[in-house]
mmCIF file of C-alpha atoms and ligand atoms in Angstrom:
data_model
loop_
_atom_site.group_PDB
_atom_site.id
_atom_site.type_symbol
_atom_site.label_atom_id
_atom_site.label_comp_id
_atom_site.label_asym_id
_atom_site.label_seq_id
_atom_site.Cartn_x
_atom_site.Cartn_y
_atom_site.Cartn_z
ATOM 1 C CA MET A 23 134.229 290.420 215.471
ATOM 2 C CA SER A 24 132.076 293.587 215.665
ATOM 3 C CA VAL A 25 130.016 294.572 218.563
ATOM 4 C CA VAL A 26 126.128 295.008 218.411
ATOM 5 C CA ILE A 27 124.136 297.199 220.700
ATOM 6 C CA GLU A 28 120.424 296.188 220.907
ATOM 7 C CA PRO A 29 117.716 295.949 223.452
ATOM 8 C CA MET A 30 118.338 293.940 226.455
ATOM 9 C CA VAL A 31 115.906 290.814 226.844
ATOM 10 C CA ALA A 32 115.136 288.858 229.867
ATOM 11 C CA ALA A 33 117.677 286.139 228.905
ATOM 12 C CA ASP A 34 120.391 288.757 229.578
ATOM 13 C CA ALA A 35 119.495 289.075 233.161
ATOM 14 C CA GLN A 36 121.661 286.438 234.579
ATOM 15 C CA ARG A 37 124.831 287.421 232.578
ATOM 16 C CA CYS A 38 124.349 290.965 233.525
ATOM 17 C CA ALA A 39 124.089 290.187 237.206
ATOM 18 C CA GLU A 40 127.254 288.243 236.932
ATOM 19 C CA LEU A 41 129.073 291.248 235.543
ATOM 20 C CA GLU A 42 127.443 293.511 238.213
ATOM 21 C CA SER A 43 129.107 291.228 240.951
ATOM 22 C CA VAL A 44 132.510 291.669 239.311
ATOM 23 C CA LEU A 45 132.273 295.413 238.629
ATOM 24 C CA PHE A 46 130.178 296.553 241.503
ATOM 25 C CA ASP A 47 131.359 294.316 244.348
ATOM 26 C CA GLY A 48 130.844 296.189 247.597
ATOM 27 C CA ASP A 49 128.154 298.480 246.161
ATOM 28 C CA ASP A 50 125.104 296.400 246.275
ATOM 29 C CA PRO A 51 125.431 294.752 242.709
ATOM 30 C CA TRP A 52 122.182 294.076 240.993
ATOM 31 C CA SER A 53 120.587 290.556 241.031
ATOM 32 C CA PRO A 54 119.065 288.955 237.947
ATOM 33 C CA GLU A 55 115.783 289.888 239.481
ATOM 34 C CA ALA A 56 116.332 293.529 239.684
ATOM 35 C CA PHE A 57 117.241 293.429 235.882
ATOM 36 C CA LEU A 58 113.981 291.477 235.159
ATOM 37 C CA GLU A 59 112.043 294.107 237.291
ATOM 38 C CA ALA A 60 113.555 296.957 235.236
ATOM 39 C CA LEU A 61 112.656 295.410 231.992
ATOM 40 C CA ALA A 62 109.200 294.692 233.053
ATOM 41 C CA ALA A 63 108.622 298.209 234.123
ATOM 42 C CA GLY A 64 109.493 299.311 230.452
ATOM 43 C CA HIS A 65 112.656 301.203 231.115
ATOM 44 C CA HIS A 66 115.345 301.357 228.300
ATOM 45 C CA TYR A 67 118.114 298.842 228.624
ATOM 46 C CA LEU A 68 120.643 297.794 226.183
ATOM 47 C CA SER A 69 123.112 295.291 225.695
ATOM 48 C CA ALA A 70 126.319 295.077 223.671
ATOM 49 C CA ARG A 71 127.184 291.783 222.351
ATOM 50 C CA GLU A 72 130.109 290.405 220.580
ATOM 51 C CA GLY A 73 129.115 287.229 218.997
ATOM 52 C CA ARG A 74 127.010 285.378 221.456
ATOM 53 C CA SER A 75 128.930 286.913 224.307
ATOM 54 C CA LEU A 76 127.195 289.946 226.397
ATOM 55 C CA ILE A 77 130.109 292.244 227.257
ATOM 56 C CA GLY A 78 128.378 295.277 228.371
ATOM 57 C CA TYR A 79 124.875 296.811 229.226
ATOM 58 C CA VAL A 80 123.337 300.197 230.080
ATOM 59 C CA GLY A 81 119.937 301.230 231.559
ATOM 60 C CA LEU A 82 117.825 304.351 231.744
ATOM 61 C CA ALA A 83 114.510 305.349 233.261
ATOM 62 C CA ARG A 84 112.336 308.068 232.012
ATOM 63 C CA VAL A 85 110.614 310.034 234.936
ATOM 64 C CA GLY A 86 108.406 312.909 233.532
ATOM 65 C CA SER A 87 110.700 315.418 231.770
ATOM 66 C CA GLU A 88 113.707 313.719 233.406
ATOM 67 C CA ALA A 89 115.787 310.672 232.864
ATOM 68 C CA GLU A 90 118.146 308.668 235.031
ATOM 69 C CA ILE A 91 120.966 306.480 234.015
ATOM 70 C CA HIS A 92 120.597 303.317 236.312
ATOM 71 C CA THR A 93 123.694 301.636 235.280
ATOM 72 C CA LEU A 94 126.424 301.300 232.600
ATOM 73 C CA ALA A 95 129.023 298.596 232.585
ATOM 74 C CA VAL A 96 131.403 296.805 230.199
ATOM 75 C CA ASP A 97 133.086 293.464 230.792
ATOM 76 C CA PRO A 98 136.785 294.184 232.182
ATOM 77 C CA GLU A 99 138.196 292.112 229.377
ATOM 78 C CA HIS A 100 136.625 294.354 226.827
ATOM 79 C CA GLN A 101 136.939 297.846 228.476
ATOM 80 C CA ARG A 102 138.775 300.751 226.655
ATOM 81 C CA ARG A 103 137.441 299.660 223.207
ATOM 82 C CA GLY A 104 134.905 302.432 223.047
ATOM 83 C CA ILE A 105 132.011 300.166 223.949
ATOM 84 C CA GLY A 106 131.161 302.113 227.166
ATOM 85 C CA ARG A 107 130.813 305.382 225.140
ATOM 86 C CA ALA A 108 128.956 303.668 222.615
ATOM 87 C CA LEU A 109 126.388 302.216 224.915
ATOM 88 C CA LEU A 110 125.950 305.613 226.637
ATOM 89 C CA ARG A 111 125.487 307.308 223.079
ATOM 90 C CA ALA A 112 122.738 304.724 222.281
ATOM 91 C CA ILE A 113 120.852 304.996 225.527
ATOM 92 C CA LEU A 114 120.780 308.851 225.298
ATOM 93 C CA VAL A 115 118.834 308.592 222.177
ATOM 94 C CA HIS A 116 116.131 307.486 224.256
ATOM 95 C CA THR A 117 115.892 310.524 226.440
ATOM 96 C CA GLN A 118 113.788 312.564 223.910
ATOM 97 C CA GLY A 119 114.967 315.839 225.079
ATOM 98 C CA ALA A 120 114.963 315.034 228.817
ATOM 99 C CA THR A 121 117.603 316.275 231.135
ATOM 100 C CA VAL A 122 119.416 313.223 232.269
ATOM 101 C CA PHE A 123 120.749 312.748 235.696
ATOM 102 C CA LEU A 124 123.065 309.896 237.193
ATOM 103 C CA GLU A 125 125.036 309.185 240.355
ATOM 104 C CA VAL A 126 128.668 308.017 240.100
ATOM 105 C CA ARG A 127 131.354 307.031 242.727
ATOM 106 C CA THR A 128 133.486 310.135 243.474
ATOM 107 C CA ASP A 129 136.708 307.858 243.187
ATOM 108 C CA ASN A 130 135.333 306.458 239.640
ATOM 109 C CA ASP A 131 137.647 308.720 237.457
ATOM 110 C CA SER A 132 137.227 306.656 234.237
ATOM 111 C CA ALA A 133 133.405 306.821 234.329
ATOM 112 C CA ILE A 134 133.448 310.367 235.461
ATOM 113 C CA ARG A 135 135.782 311.419 232.418
ATOM 114 C CA LEU A 136 133.491 309.449 230.157
ATOM 115 C CA TYR A 137 130.308 311.319 231.146
ATOM 116 C CA ARG A 138 132.175 314.643 231.294
ATOM 117 C CA SER A 139 133.109 314.097 227.691
ATOM 118 C CA GLU A 140 129.467 313.321 226.632
ATOM 119 C CA GLY A 141 128.134 316.470 228.282
ATOM 120 C CA PHE A 142 127.414 315.560 231.896
ATOM 121 C CA ASP A 143 128.497 318.137 234.648
ATOM 122 C CA VAL A 144 128.846 317.390 238.211
ATOM 123 C CA ILE A 145 126.057 319.238 240.180
ATOM 124 C CA GLY A 146 126.338 317.756 243.715
ATOM 125 C CA ILE A 147 127.581 315.235 246.024
ATOM 126 C CA ARG A 148 125.680 312.643 248.168
ATOM 127 C CA ARG A 149 127.519 311.498 251.127
ATOM 128 C CA GLY A 150 127.900 307.752 251.843
ATOM 129 C CA TYR A 151 125.339 307.123 248.982
ATOM 130 C CA TYR A 152 126.800 303.664 248.321
ATOM 131 C CA ARG A 153 126.166 300.645 250.387
ATOM 132 C CA PRO A 154 127.509 298.807 252.017
ATOM 133 C CA SER A 155 130.922 300.637 251.083
ATOM 134 C CA GLY A 156 129.882 304.041 252.196
ATOM 135 C CA VAL A 157 131.617 305.790 249.314
ATOM 136 C CA ASP A 158 130.318 309.165 248.173
ATOM 137 C CA ALA A 159 128.607 309.716 244.900
ATOM 138 C CA PHE A 160 128.563 312.801 242.536
ATOM 139 C CA THR A 161 125.341 313.587 241.022
ATOM 140 C CA MET A 162 125.897 314.465 237.347
ATOM 141 C CA ARG A 163 123.484 316.142 234.974
ATOM 142 C CA ARG A 164 123.418 316.558 231.264
ATOM 143 C CA GLN A 165 121.100 319.320 230.047
ATOM 144 C CA ALA A 166 118.089 318.546 227.819
ATOM 145 C CA HIS A 167 119.240 320.636 224.898
ATOM 146 C CA GLN A 168 122.253 318.464 224.267
HETATM 147 C C1 COA B 2 132.980 303.175 232.991
HETATM 148 C C2 COA B 2 133.307 301.958 231.835
HETATM 149 C C3 COA B 2 131.555 301.768 231.561
HETATM 150 C C4 COA B 2 133.725 302.595 230.625
HETATM 151 O O1 COA B 2 133.632 301.735 229.589
HETATM 152 P P1 COA B 2 134.812 301.391 228.555
HETATM 153 O O2 COA B 2 134.052 300.638 227.343
HETATM 154 O O3 COA B 2 135.928 300.976 229.002
HETATM 155 O O4 COA B 2 134.882 302.993 227.930
HETATM 156 P P2 COA B 2 135.425 303.443 226.598
HETATM 157 O O5 COA B 2 136.557 302.703 225.965
HETATM 158 O O6 COA B 2 134.250 303.759 225.617
HETATM 159 O O7 COA B 2 136.106 304.946 226.867
HETATM 160 C C5 COA B 2 135.392 305.969 227.090
HETATM 161 C C6 COA B 2 135.987 307.129 227.908
HETATM 162 O O8 COA B 2 136.017 306.743 229.185
HETATM 163 C C7 COA B 2 137.204 307.283 229.904
HETATM 164 N N1 COA B 2 137.928 306.055 230.257
HETATM 165 C C8 COA B 2 137.403 304.776 230.120
HETATM 166 N N2 COA B 2 138.319 303.938 230.986
HETATM 167 C C9 COA B 2 139.394 304.649 231.493
HETATM 168 C C10 COA B 2 140.485 304.444 232.100
HETATM 169 N N3 COA B 2 140.968 303.154 232.360
HETATM 170 N N4 COA B 2 141.156 305.423 232.472
HETATM 171 C C11 COA B 2 140.969 306.537 232.150
HETATM 172 N N5 COA B 2 139.832 307.096 231.394
HETATM 173 C C12 COA B 2 139.017 306.150 230.886
HETATM 174 C C13 COA B 2 138.096 307.958 228.779
HETATM 175 O O9 COA B 2 137.486 309.066 228.743
HETATM 176 C C14 COA B 2 137.586 307.221 227.414
HETATM 177 O O10 COA B 2 137.616 308.199 226.317
HETATM 178 P P3 COA B 2 139.012 307.908 225.452
HETATM 179 O O11 COA B 2 139.088 306.325 225.144
HETATM 180 O O12 COA B 2 138.716 308.768 224.408
HETATM 181 O O13 COA B 2 140.085 308.605 226.410
HETATM 182 C C15 COA B 2 133.783 300.923 232.362
HETATM 183 O O14 COA B 2 135.225 301.344 232.689
HETATM 184 C C16 COA B 2 133.236 300.177 233.309
HETATM 185 O O15 COA B 2 132.520 299.235 233.182
HETATM 186 N N6 COA B 2 133.383 300.366 234.657
HETATM 187 C C17 COA B 2 133.037 299.464 235.754
HETATM 188 C C18 COA B 2 131.656 299.900 235.814
HETATM 189 C C19 COA B 2 131.385 301.288 236.129
HETATM 190 O O16 COA B 2 132.089 302.059 236.874
HETATM 191 N N7 COA B 2 130.285 302.021 235.608
HETATM 192 C C20 COA B 2 129.919 303.152 235.690
HETATM 193 C C21 COA B 2 128.915 303.428 237.019
HETATM 194 S S1 COA B 2 128.384 304.873 237.086
#
């Protein structure tokens, strides 16, 4: 079955929050309400589906001439299939020439490797950024011209 990437809808919020609690346990996972607020605010959120199952998602906000990746996640049972990269590339289409920033745990080697390979560089570190875990974050940036 093929994976389809399409705009997230309100009905996806519950499933996204379920994946959040699995993938970001200890780092203040988002609730369904947080996803609904992001959608209501007009931010760009995409879902990856296989059949009727939501197996990944990504979210980005435009802030003036800059953009911020809010989240990127793939169901553990579907990781390493290229879905994370496909979601990231699809959301970067919405940056319309903006410089893109994100935060990532300094111990998240998989995500850091993915972001580097898509043009992001580490530009700083935020000590104790994640709560309640207290883990540090790298700030990464992808320049506008890419
Ligand atoms: C990070 C994440 C979204 C990647 O999704 P994915 O669908 O598994 O990634 P892909 O299959 O598209 O792989 C893309 C690249 O990521 C890197 N990568 C992904 N998983 C990796 C792993 N287990 N080990 C090493 N590198 C890995 C590789 O560079 C890979 O490229 P390659 O296959 O050419 O080597 C996924 O691991 C995830 O959901 N992690 C938990 C949530 C999270 O950490 N999100 C990021 C928050 S900032």
